[in-house]
PDB file of C-alpha atoms and ligand atoms in Angstrom:
ATOM      1  CA  MET W   1       0.000   0.000   0.000  1.00  0.00           C
ATOM      2  CA  LYS W   2       2.750   2.458   0.856  1.00  0.00           C
ATOM      3  CA  ARG W   3       4.373   1.807  -2.473  1.00  0.00           C
ATOM      4  CA  MET W   4       1.101   2.444  -4.286  1.00  0.00           C
ATOM      5  CA  PHE W   5       0.534   5.643  -2.384  1.00  0.00           C
ATOM      6  CA  LEU W   6       4.020   6.850  -3.277  1.00  0.00           C
ATOM      7  CA  LEU W   7       3.396   5.947  -6.903  1.00  0.00           C
ATOM      8  CA  LEU W   8       0.204   7.982  -6.884  1.00  0.00           C
ATOM      9  CA  VAL W   9       2.016  10.972  -5.436  1.00  0.00           C
ATOM     10  CA  PHE W  10       4.723  10.540  -8.054  1.00  0.00           C
ATOM     11  CA  LEU W  11       2.200  10.428 -10.892  1.00  0.00           C
ATOM     12  CA  LEU W  12       0.437  13.497  -9.563  1.00  0.00           C
ATOM     13  CA  ALA W  13       3.745  15.309  -9.536  1.00  0.00           C
ATOM     14  CA  VAL W  14       4.854  14.416 -13.064  1.00  0.00           C
ATOM     15  CA  LEU W  15       1.750  13.939 -15.149  1.00  0.00           C
ATOM     16  CA  PRO W  16      -0.585  16.655 -16.378  1.00  0.00           C
ATOM     17  CA  VAL W  17      -3.366  14.101 -16.067  1.00  0.00           C
ATOM     18  CA  GLN W  18      -3.855  11.199 -13.683  1.00  0.00           C
ATOM     19  CA  ALA W  19      -4.268   7.687 -15.017  1.00  0.00           C
ATOM     20  CA  GLU W  20      -6.484   5.478 -12.921  1.00  0.00           C
ATOM     21  CA  GLY W  21      -5.072   2.164 -11.907  1.00  0.00           C
ATOM     22  CA  GLY W  22      -8.506   0.830 -10.898  1.00  0.00           C
ATOM     23  CA  LYS W  23     -10.672   1.769  -7.882  1.00  0.00           C
ATOM     24  CA  ILE W  24     -14.186   2.844  -6.960  1.00  0.00           C
ATOM     25  CA  ILE W  25     -14.850   5.429  -4.312  1.00  0.00           C
ATOM     26  CA  TRP W  26     -18.206   6.067  -2.655  1.00  0.00           C
ATOM     27  CA  GLY W  27     -19.668   3.011  -4.428  1.00  0.00           C
ATOM     28  CA  THR W  28     -21.125  -0.278  -3.179  1.00  0.00           C
ATOM     29  CA  GLU W  29     -20.121  -3.925  -3.404  1.00  0.00           C
ATOM     30  CA  SER W  30     -21.513  -5.635  -6.523  1.00  0.00           C
ATOM     31  CA  LYS W  31     -23.885  -8.580  -6.188  1.00  0.00           C
ATOM     32  CA  PRO W  32     -21.493 -11.557  -6.670  1.00  0.00           C
ATOM     33  CA  HIS W  33     -21.209 -12.569 -10.354  1.00  0.00           C
ATOM     34  CA  SER W  34     -23.801 -10.040 -11.520  1.00  0.00           C
ATOM     35  CA  ARG W  35     -21.179  -8.710 -13.967  1.00  0.00           C
ATOM     36  CA  PRO W  36     -19.818 -11.940 -15.511  1.00  0.00           C
ATOM     37  CA  TYR W  37     -17.895 -10.037 -18.205  1.00  0.00           C
ATOM     38  CA  MET W  38     -15.546  -8.430 -15.642  1.00  0.00           C
ATOM     39  CA  ALA W  39     -11.858  -9.312 -15.920  1.00  0.00           C
ATOM     40  CA  PHE W  40      -9.310  -8.704 -13.161  1.00  0.00           C
ATOM     41  CA  ILE W  41      -5.962  -7.831 -14.749  1.00  0.00           C
ATOM     42  CA  ASN W  42      -2.471  -7.940 -13.228  1.00  0.00           C
ATOM     43  CA  PHE W  43       0.735  -6.851 -14.935  1.00  0.00           C
ATOM     44  CA  TYR W  44       4.230  -5.555 -14.122  1.00  0.00           C
ATOM     45  CA  ASP W  45       5.002  -1.925 -14.894  1.00  0.00           C
ATOM     46  CA  SER W  46       8.465  -0.822 -16.070  1.00  0.00           C
ATOM     47  CA  ASN W  47       9.720  -0.768 -12.452  1.00  0.00           C
ATOM     48  CA  LEU W  48       8.401  -4.328 -11.933  1.00  0.00           C
ATOM     49  CA  ASN W  49       5.683  -3.166  -9.554  1.00  0.00           C
ATOM     50  CA  ILE W  50       2.592  -5.368  -9.722  1.00  0.00           C
ATOM     51  CA  MET W  51      -0.287  -3.249 -11.028  1.00  0.00           C
ATOM     52  CA  ARG W  52      -4.010  -3.959 -11.223  1.00  0.00           C
ATOM     53  CA  CYS W  53      -6.624  -2.935 -13.788  1.00  0.00           C
ATOM     54  CA  GLY W  54     -10.108  -3.925 -14.816  1.00  0.00           C
ATOM     55  CA  GLY W  55     -11.151  -5.180 -18.215  1.00  0.00           C
ATOM     56  CA  PHE W  56     -14.053  -6.969 -19.871  1.00  0.00           C
ATOM     57  CA  LEU W  57     -14.516 -10.044 -21.996  1.00  0.00           C
ATOM     58  CA  VAL W  58     -15.660  -9.158 -25.521  1.00  0.00           C
ATOM     59  CA  LYS W  59     -14.956 -12.531 -27.191  1.00  0.00           C
ATOM     60  CA  GLU W  60     -14.098 -15.958 -25.751  1.00  0.00           C
ATOM     61  CA  ASP W  61     -10.392 -15.145 -26.066  1.00  0.00           C
ATOM     62  CA  ILE W  62     -10.312 -11.316 -26.135  1.00  0.00           C
ATOM     63  CA  VAL W  63     -10.427  -8.856 -23.239  1.00  0.00           C
ATOM     64  CA  MET W  64     -10.781  -5.096 -23.739  1.00  0.00           C
ATOM     65  CA  THR W  65      -9.093  -2.658 -21.358  1.00  0.00           C
ATOM     66  CA  ALA W  66      -7.252   0.699 -21.323  1.00  0.00           C
ATOM     67  CA  ALA W  67      -3.963   1.134 -23.212  1.00  0.00           C
ATOM     68  CA  HIS W  68      -2.325   2.527 -20.073  1.00  0.00           C
ATOM     69  CA  CYS W  69      -2.809  -0.945 -18.492  1.00  0.00           C
ATOM     70  CA  HIS W  70      -0.050  -2.275 -20.756  1.00  0.00           C
ATOM     71  CA  GLY W  71       2.916  -3.945 -19.091  1.00  0.00           C
ATOM     72  CA  SER W  72       4.758  -7.237 -18.971  1.00  0.00           C
ATOM     73  CA  ASN W  73       3.460 -10.653 -17.901  1.00  0.00           C
ATOM     74  CA  ILE W  74      -0.182  -9.612 -18.133  1.00  0.00           C
ATOM     75  CA  ASN W  75      -2.629 -12.115 -16.598  1.00  0.00           C
ATOM     76  CA  VAL W  76      -6.403 -12.105 -16.625  1.00  0.00           C
ATOM     77  CA  THR W  77      -8.748 -13.635 -14.030  1.00  0.00           C
ATOM     78  CA  LEU W  78     -12.344 -14.245 -15.115  1.00  0.00           C
ATOM     79  CA  GLY W  79     -15.321 -15.291 -12.981  1.00  0.00           C
ATOM     80  CA  ALA W  80     -14.051 -13.529  -9.854  1.00  0.00           C
ATOM     81  CA  HIS W  81     -15.972 -11.636  -7.206  1.00  0.00           C
ATOM     82  CA  ASN W  82     -13.508 -11.831  -4.316  1.00  0.00           C
ATOM     83  CA  ILE W  83     -10.102 -11.905  -6.034  1.00  0.00           C
ATOM     84  CA  ARG W  84      -8.593 -13.833  -3.084  1.00  0.00           C
ATOM     85  CA  GLU W  85     -10.920 -16.777  -3.746  1.00  0.00           C
ATOM     86  CA  GLN W  86     -10.231 -19.138  -6.613  1.00  0.00           C
ATOM     87  CA  LYS W  87     -13.559 -20.976  -6.696  1.00  0.00           C
ATOM     88  CA  ASN W  88     -15.147 -20.670 -10.210  1.00  0.00           C
ATOM     89  CA  THR W  89     -12.341 -18.438 -11.491  1.00  0.00           C
ATOM     90  CA  GLN W  90     -10.418 -18.895 -14.737  1.00  0.00           C
ATOM     91  CA  PHE W  91      -6.835 -17.617 -14.646  1.00  0.00           C
ATOM     92  CA  ILE W  92      -5.532 -17.090 -18.202  1.00  0.00           C
ATOM     93  CA  PRO W  93      -2.201 -15.470 -19.159  1.00  0.00           C
ATOM     94  CA  VAL W  94      -2.212 -12.978 -22.039  1.00  0.00           C
ATOM     95  CA  LEU W  95      -0.617 -14.081 -25.299  1.00  0.00           C
ATOM     96  CA  LYS W  96      -0.596 -10.731 -27.123  1.00  0.00           C
ATOM     97  CA  ALA W  97      -1.469  -7.156 -26.159  1.00  0.00           C
ATOM     98  CA  LYS W  98      -2.478  -4.606 -28.816  1.00  0.00           C
ATOM     99  CA  PRO W  99      -2.722  -1.046 -27.475  1.00  0.00           C
ATOM    100  CA  HIS W 100      -4.110   1.544 -29.940  1.00  0.00           C
ATOM    101  CA  GLN W 101      -1.242   2.832 -32.113  1.00  0.00           C
ATOM    102  CA  GLY W 102      -2.426   6.406 -31.458  1.00  0.00           C
ATOM    103  CA  TYR W 103      -2.360   6.028 -27.662  1.00  0.00           C
ATOM    104  CA  ASN W 104      -0.512   8.961 -26.155  1.00  0.00           C
ATOM    105  CA  PRO W 105       0.777   8.357 -22.590  1.00  0.00           C
ATOM    106  CA  VAL W 106       0.931  12.090 -21.876  1.00  0.00           C
ATOM    107  CA  THR W 107      -2.529  13.206 -23.044  1.00  0.00           C
ATOM    108  CA  LEU W 108      -4.037   9.681 -22.652  1.00  0.00           C
ATOM    109  CA  VAL W 109      -6.068   9.946 -25.896  1.00  0.00           C
ATOM    110  CA  ASN W 110      -6.948   6.643 -27.639  1.00  0.00           C
ATOM    111  CA  ASP W 111      -6.698   4.817 -24.285  1.00  0.00           C
ATOM    112  CA  ILE W 112      -7.925   1.431 -25.554  1.00  0.00           C
ATOM    113  CA  MET W 113      -6.236  -1.982 -25.784  1.00  0.00           C
ATOM    114  CA  LEU W 114      -7.197  -5.520 -26.765  1.00  0.00           C
ATOM    115  CA  LEU W 115      -5.671  -8.545 -25.027  1.00  0.00           C
ATOM    116  CA  LYS W 116      -5.607 -11.918 -26.746  1.00  0.00           C
ATOM    117  CA  LEU W 117      -5.763 -14.708 -24.153  1.00  0.00           C
ATOM    118  CA  LYS W 118      -3.563 -17.827 -24.331  1.00  0.00           C
ATOM    119  CA  HIS W 119      -6.688 -19.926 -24.707  1.00  0.00           C
ATOM    120  CA  LYS W 120     -10.431 -19.436 -24.923  1.00  0.00           C
ATOM    121  CA  ALA W 121     -12.360 -18.854 -21.722  1.00  0.00           C
ATOM    122  CA  GLN W 122     -15.018 -21.383 -20.869  1.00  0.00           C
ATOM    123  CA  LEU W 123     -18.295 -19.454 -20.946  1.00  0.00           C
ATOM    124  CA  ASN W 124     -20.713 -20.314 -18.114  1.00  0.00           C
ATOM    125  CA  SER W 125     -22.972 -18.599 -15.580  1.00  0.00           C
ATOM    126  CA  VAL W 126     -20.098 -16.575 -14.064  1.00  0.00           C
ATOM    127  CA  VAL W 127     -18.034 -15.939 -17.229  1.00  0.00           C
ATOM    128  CA  LYS W 128     -19.776 -14.234 -20.171  1.00  0.00           C
ATOM    129  CA  THR W 129     -18.984 -11.731 -22.894  1.00  0.00           C
ATOM    130  CA  ILE W 130     -20.504  -8.235 -23.031  1.00  0.00           C
ATOM    131  CA  ALA W 131     -21.898  -6.543 -26.148  1.00  0.00           C
ATOM    132  CA  LEU W 132     -20.018  -3.690 -27.800  1.00  0.00           C
ATOM    133  CA  PRO W 133     -21.842  -0.664 -29.228  1.00  0.00           C
ATOM    134  CA  ASN W 134     -22.657   0.079 -32.825  1.00  0.00           C
ATOM    135  CA  SER W 135     -20.416   2.786 -34.355  1.00  0.00           C
ATOM    136  CA  LYS W 136     -23.520   5.018 -34.669  1.00  0.00           C
ATOM    137  CA  ASP W 137     -24.325   4.850 -30.933  1.00  0.00           C
ATOM    138  CA  TRP W 138     -23.835   8.171 -29.194  1.00  0.00           C
ATOM    139  CA  VAL W 139     -23.842   8.283 -25.400  1.00  0.00           C
ATOM    140  CA  ARG W 140     -25.464  11.569 -24.331  1.00  0.00           C
ATOM    141  CA  PRO W 141     -25.159  13.950 -21.357  1.00  0.00           C
ATOM    142  CA  GLY W 142     -27.659  12.986 -18.663  1.00  0.00           C
ATOM    143  CA  GLN W 143     -27.410   9.237 -19.313  1.00  0.00           C
ATOM    144  CA  VAL W 144     -26.642   7.258 -16.151  1.00  0.00           C
ATOM    145  CA  CYS W 145     -24.527   4.113 -16.569  1.00  0.00           C
ATOM    146  CA  THR W 146     -22.577   1.810 -14.245  1.00  0.00           C
ATOM    147  CA  VAL W 147     -18.896   1.126 -13.796  1.00  0.00           C
ATOM    148  CA  ALA W 148     -17.332  -1.639 -11.694  1.00  0.00           C
ATOM    149  CA  GLY W 149     -13.825  -2.342 -10.474  1.00  0.00           C
ATOM    150  CA  TRP W 150     -11.404  -3.562  -7.822  1.00  0.00           C
ATOM    151  CA  GLY W 151      -9.759  -0.141  -7.460  1.00  0.00           C
ATOM    152  CA  THR W 152      -9.058   1.929  -4.356  1.00  0.00           C
ATOM    153  CA  LEU W 153     -11.824   2.689  -1.867  1.00  0.00           C
ATOM    154  CA  GLU W 154     -12.528   6.044  -0.190  1.00  0.00           C
ATOM    155  CA  ASN W 155     -10.386   4.986   2.811  1.00  0.00           C
ATOM    156  CA  CYS W 156      -7.433   4.350   0.446  1.00  0.00           C
ATOM    157  CA  THR W 157      -7.448   0.552   0.850  1.00  0.00           C
ATOM    158  CA  LEU W 158      -7.756  -1.888  -2.052  1.00  0.00           C
ATOM    159  CA  PRO W 159     -10.863  -4.097  -1.899  1.00  0.00           C
ATOM    160  CA  ASN W 160     -10.890  -7.836  -2.566  1.00  0.00           C
ATOM    161  CA  THR W 161     -14.489  -7.772  -3.789  1.00  0.00           C
ATOM    162  CA  LEU W 162     -15.862  -6.079  -6.899  1.00  0.00           C
ATOM    163  CA  GLN W 163     -17.358  -2.634  -6.275  1.00  0.00           C
ATOM    164  CA  GLU W 164     -19.651  -0.611  -8.515  1.00  0.00           C
ATOM    165  CA  VAL W 165     -21.029   2.880  -8.897  1.00  0.00           C
ATOM    166  CA  GLU W 166     -23.559   4.667 -11.144  1.00  0.00           C
ATOM    167  CA  LEU W 167     -22.236   7.758 -12.905  1.00  0.00           C
ATOM    168  CA  GLU W 168     -23.920  10.418 -15.008  1.00  0.00           C
ATOM    169  CA  VAL W 169     -22.574  11.500 -18.411  1.00  0.00           C
ATOM    170  CA  GLN W 170     -21.714  15.221 -18.479  1.00  0.00           C
ATOM    171  CA  LYS W 171     -21.683  17.801 -21.270  1.00  0.00           C
ATOM    172  CA  GLY W 172     -18.368  17.888 -23.132  1.00  0.00           C
ATOM    173  CA  GLN W 173     -17.842  21.507 -21.994  1.00  0.00           C
ATOM    174  CA  THR W 174     -17.318  20.317 -18.407  1.00  0.00           C
ATOM    175  CA  CYS W 175     -14.233  18.375 -19.489  1.00  0.00           C
ATOM    176  CA  TYR W 176     -13.055  20.854 -22.130  1.00  0.00           C
ATOM    177  CA  GLY W 177     -12.831  23.344 -19.295  1.00  0.00           C
ATOM    178  CA  MET W 178     -10.540  21.012 -17.338  1.00  0.00           C
ATOM    179  CA  SER W 179      -8.385  19.476 -20.065  1.00  0.00           C
ATOM    180  CA  LYS W 180      -6.832  20.784 -23.270  1.00  0.00           C
ATOM    181  CA  SER W 181      -6.665  17.276 -24.705  1.00  0.00           C
ATOM    182  CA  TYR W 182     -10.295  16.245 -24.035  1.00  0.00           C
ATOM    183  CA  ASP W 183     -12.088  15.305 -27.273  1.00  0.00           C
ATOM    184  CA  ASP W 184     -15.830  14.616 -27.085  1.00  0.00           C
ATOM    185  CA  SER W 185     -15.726  12.681 -30.388  1.00  0.00           C
ATOM    186  CA  ILE W 186     -13.536   9.935 -28.848  1.00  0.00           C
ATOM    187  CA  GLN W 187     -14.040  10.389 -25.094  1.00  0.00           C
ATOM    188  CA  LEU W 188     -16.823  10.589 -22.501  1.00  0.00           C
ATOM    189  CA  CYS W 189     -16.971  13.186 -19.747  1.00  0.00           C
ATOM    190  CA  VAL W 190     -18.475  11.354 -16.762  1.00  0.00           C
ATOM    191  CA  GLY W 191     -19.446  12.110 -13.156  1.00  0.00           C
ATOM    192  CA  ASN W 192     -21.770  14.775 -11.772  1.00  0.00           C
ATOM    193  CA  PRO W 193     -19.607  17.357  -9.927  1.00  0.00           C
ATOM    194  CA  ASN W 194     -22.305  17.597  -7.234  1.00  0.00           C
ATOM    195  CA  GLU W 195     -22.294  13.878  -6.409  1.00  0.00           C
ATOM    196  CA  LYS W 196     -19.725  12.075  -4.281  1.00  0.00           C
ATOM    197  CA  LYS W 197     -19.243   9.115  -6.607  1.00  0.00           C
ATOM    198  CA  ALA W 198     -16.222   8.250  -8.715  1.00  0.00           C
ATOM    199  CA  THR W 199     -13.764   5.721 -10.043  1.00  0.00           C
ATOM    200  CA  ALA W 200     -10.288   5.698  -8.547  1.00  0.00           C
ATOM    201  CA  TRP W 201      -6.774   4.285  -8.828  1.00  0.00           C
ATOM    202  CA  GLY W 202      -7.019   0.653 -10.002  1.00  0.00           C
ATOM    203  CA  ASP W 203     -10.403   0.904 -11.772  1.00  0.00           C
ATOM    204  CA  SER W 204      -8.749   1.737 -15.083  1.00  0.00           C
ATOM    205  CA  GLY W 205      -9.731  -0.376 -18.034  1.00  0.00           C
ATOM    206  CA  GLY W 206     -13.120  -1.319 -16.590  1.00  0.00           C
ATOM    207  CA  PRO W 207     -16.297  -0.923 -18.627  1.00  0.00           C
ATOM    208  CA  PHE W 208     -18.849   1.905 -18.398  1.00  0.00           C
ATOM    209  CA  VAL W 209     -22.021  -0.092 -19.043  1.00  0.00           C
ATOM    210  CA  CYS W 210     -25.195   1.509 -20.419  1.00  0.00           C
ATOM    211  CA  GLY W 211     -28.185  -0.807 -20.872  1.00  0.00           C
ATOM    212  CA  GLY W 212     -26.048  -3.951 -21.030  1.00  0.00           C
ATOM    213  CA  VAL W 213     -23.613  -2.500 -23.594  1.00  0.00           C
ATOM    214  CA  ALA W 214     -19.986  -1.499 -22.844  1.00  0.00           C
ATOM    215  CA  GLN W 215     -19.920   2.137 -23.983  1.00  0.00           C
ATOM    216  CA  GLY W 216     -16.820   3.416 -22.196  1.00  0.00           C
ATOM    217  CA  ILE W 217     -13.441   2.412 -20.744  1.00  0.00           C
ATOM    218  CA  VAL W 218     -12.247   3.970 -17.459  1.00  0.00           C
ATOM    219  CA  SER W 219      -9.301   6.145 -18.470  1.00  0.00           C
ATOM    220  CA  TYR W 220      -8.267   9.027 -16.190  1.00  0.00           C
ATOM    221  CA  HIS W 221      -9.195  11.968 -14.032  1.00  0.00           C
ATOM    222  CA  LEU W 222      -7.965  15.519 -14.043  1.00  0.00           C
ATOM    223  CA  CYS W 223      -8.460  16.555 -10.486  1.00  0.00           C
ATOM    224  CA  PRO W 224      -8.513  13.740  -7.886  1.00  0.00           C
ATOM    225  CA  TRP W 225     -10.818  15.505  -5.420  1.00  0.00           C
ATOM    226  CA  LYS W 226     -13.455  16.259  -8.097  1.00  0.00           C
ATOM    227  CA  PRO W 227     -15.664  13.388  -9.329  1.00  0.00           C
ATOM    228  CA  THR W 228     -15.397  14.177 -13.038  1.00  0.00           C
ATOM    229  CA  ARG W 229     -13.634  11.455 -15.013  1.00  0.00           C
ATOM    230  CA  ILE W 230     -12.660  10.911 -18.632  1.00  0.00           C
ATOM    231  CA  PHE W 231     -13.468   7.572 -20.292  1.00  0.00           C
ATOM    232  CA  THR W 232     -12.688   6.259 -23.791  1.00  0.00           C
ATOM    233  CA  ARG W 233     -15.812   6.411 -26.035  1.00  0.00           C
ATOM    234  CA  ILE W 234     -15.925   2.857 -27.440  1.00  0.00           C
ATOM    235  CA  SER W 235     -18.402   3.569 -30.275  1.00  0.00           C
ATOM    236  CA  SER W 236     -15.748   5.776 -31.922  1.00  0.00           C
ATOM    237  CA  PHE W 237     -13.311   2.843 -32.130  1.00  0.00           C
ATOM    238  CA  ILE W 238     -15.447   0.151 -33.799  1.00  0.00           C
ATOM    239  CA  PRO W 239     -13.434   0.028 -37.077  1.00  0.00           C
ATOM    240  CA  TRP W 240     -10.162  -0.197 -35.070  1.00  0.00           C
ATOM    241  CA  ILE W 241     -11.650  -2.944 -32.845  1.00  0.00           C
ATOM    242  CA  GLN W 242     -12.839  -5.015 -35.816  1.00  0.00           C
ATOM    243  CA  LYS W 243      -9.504  -4.691 -37.648  1.00  0.00           C
ATOM    244  CA  THR W 244      -7.431  -5.429 -34.535  1.00  0.00           C
ATOM    245  CA  MET W 245      -9.531  -8.461 -33.545  1.00  0.00           C
ATOM    246  CA  LYS W 246      -8.753 -10.019 -36.928  1.00  0.00           C
ATOM    247  CA  LEU W 247      -5.019  -9.383 -36.481  1.00  0.00           C
ATOM    248  CA  LEU W 248      -4.827 -10.853 -32.976  1.00  0.00           C
TER     249      LEU W 248
HETATM  250  C1  LIG L 301       1.313 -14.116 -14.594  1.00  0.00           C
HETATM  251  O1  LIG L 301       1.295 -15.518 -14.435  1.00  0.00           O
HETATM  252  C2  LIG L 301       2.555 -16.139 -14.583  1.00  0.00           C
HETATM  253  C3  LIG L 301       2.355 -17.642 -14.412  1.00  0.00           C
HETATM  254  O2  LIG L 301       1.489 -18.115 -15.390  1.00  0.00           O
HETATM  255  C4  LIG L 301       3.522 -15.597 -13.537  1.00  0.00           C
HETATM  256  O3  LIG L 301       4.804 -16.145 -13.739  1.00  0.00           O
HETATM  257  C5  LIG L 301       3.602 -14.075 -13.645  1.00  0.00           C
HETATM  258  O4  LIG L 301       4.387 -13.562 -12.596  1.00  0.00           O
HETATM  259  C6  LIG L 301       2.209 -13.487 -13.541  1.00  0.00           C
HETATM  260  N1  LIG L 301       2.257 -12.029 -13.732  1.00  0.00           N
HETATM  261  C7  LIG L 301       1.914 -11.176 -12.770  1.00  0.00           C
HETATM  262  C8  LIG L 301       1.955  -9.725 -13.102  1.00  0.00           C
HETATM  263  O5  LIG L 301       1.586 -11.525 -11.655  1.00  0.00           O
HETATM  264  C1  LIG L 302     -12.131   0.495   4.192  1.00  0.00           C
HETATM  265  O1  LIG L 302     -13.468   0.511   3.733  1.00  0.00           O
HETATM  266  C2  LIG L 302     -14.003  -0.772   3.453  1.00  0.00           C
HETATM  267  C3  LIG L 302     -15.389  -0.584   2.814  1.00  0.00           C
HETATM  268  O2  LIG L 302     -16.137   0.355   3.490  1.00  0.00           O
HETATM  269  C4  LIG L 302     -14.047  -1.611   4.734  1.00  0.00           C
HETATM  270  O3  LIG L 302     -14.578  -2.888   4.459  1.00  0.00           O
HETATM  271  C5  LIG L 302     -12.630  -1.725   5.253  1.00  0.00           C
HETATM  272  O4  LIG L 302     -12.631  -2.438   6.477  1.00  0.00           O
HETATM  273  C6  LIG L 302     -12.010  -0.346   5.463  1.00  0.00           C
HETATM  274  N1  LIG L 302     -10.620  -0.517   5.838  1.00  0.00           N
HETATM  275  C7  LIG L 302     -10.026   0.226   6.771  1.00  0.00           C
HETATM  276  C8  LIG L 302      -8.598  -0.076   7.047  1.00  0.00           C
HETATM  277  O5  LIG L 302     -10.622   1.119   7.354  1.00  0.00           O
END
C-alpha cells in the first residue's frame, strides 16, 4: 500500500493528467457474479511493480481494457468476485497485447487496448462476454450508466471484492474546461460534480455499461478531489476494434 501511495504521489507530480489504476470510491459492493464479463488484470510496470486494472470479456479469447494498463506478464482472471478466492475463477495469461497505435501516454487519448488470451475462456454462468456498441451509438449527457472495479476505496485501501457505482454523463464543456486534450468525439466526460461518486486508482480499463452495452473504458481523471472522469468512447473505435480483432 505504501508503495502504491508513493506511486500515486509521483504520478500526480509528473503527469498533467492522472491515469487510474482501478478503484471505486463512494460506491457499493456488486452482487457476486452479476457482472460476468468483468476481468481482473495484473501486470508488471516498467519498475516491476505489480499493477491492477479492470477489463471486460468481448470474445471468448479477447479482453478489452485501457492502453495505459499495458505492461509485462499480463494475466487475466475471469469469474471472480472476491479476487482472493479461486472458486469458479479462470486464470488465463495474455498471449498478445495490442494497445491503440495512437495512444498517447501524456494526453491519454486513444486509451484502448485488446488482449488476446492464451486460450479461450469457458463461458458459463459466471463468465460471459458483453456486447459492444454500434459505431452510430452516441452516449449523451444525462445518461446514467454503471462502472465496476477492484480499485481503491474512499479509505485508500484496495478491496478484494468487486465494487460498482452509477455515474452520469456530463456535457463535453465540463471536461473541455478542465483538459486541453479532451475530445468529445472519442471520449466521454463522466461524473456529476455535485455527487460524491467516482472511479479511482485501479479501476482503469473497466467498462462503463449503459443498458447492457460497454460504452466506455475507465481512463483518467484531471483533479482527484473532483468526481469528473474521462473515459474512452468505445463507439468511436469500432473500425479499429474489428480490424485489430482479426489481427490478434
Ligand atoms: C502471470 O502468471 C505467470 C504464471 O502463469 C507468472 O509467472 C507471472 O508472474 C504473472 N504475472 C503477474 C503480473 O503476476
Ligand atoms: C475500508 O473501507 C471498506 C469498505 O467500506 C471496509 O470494508 C474496510 O474495512 C475499510 N478498511 C479500513 C482499514 O478502514
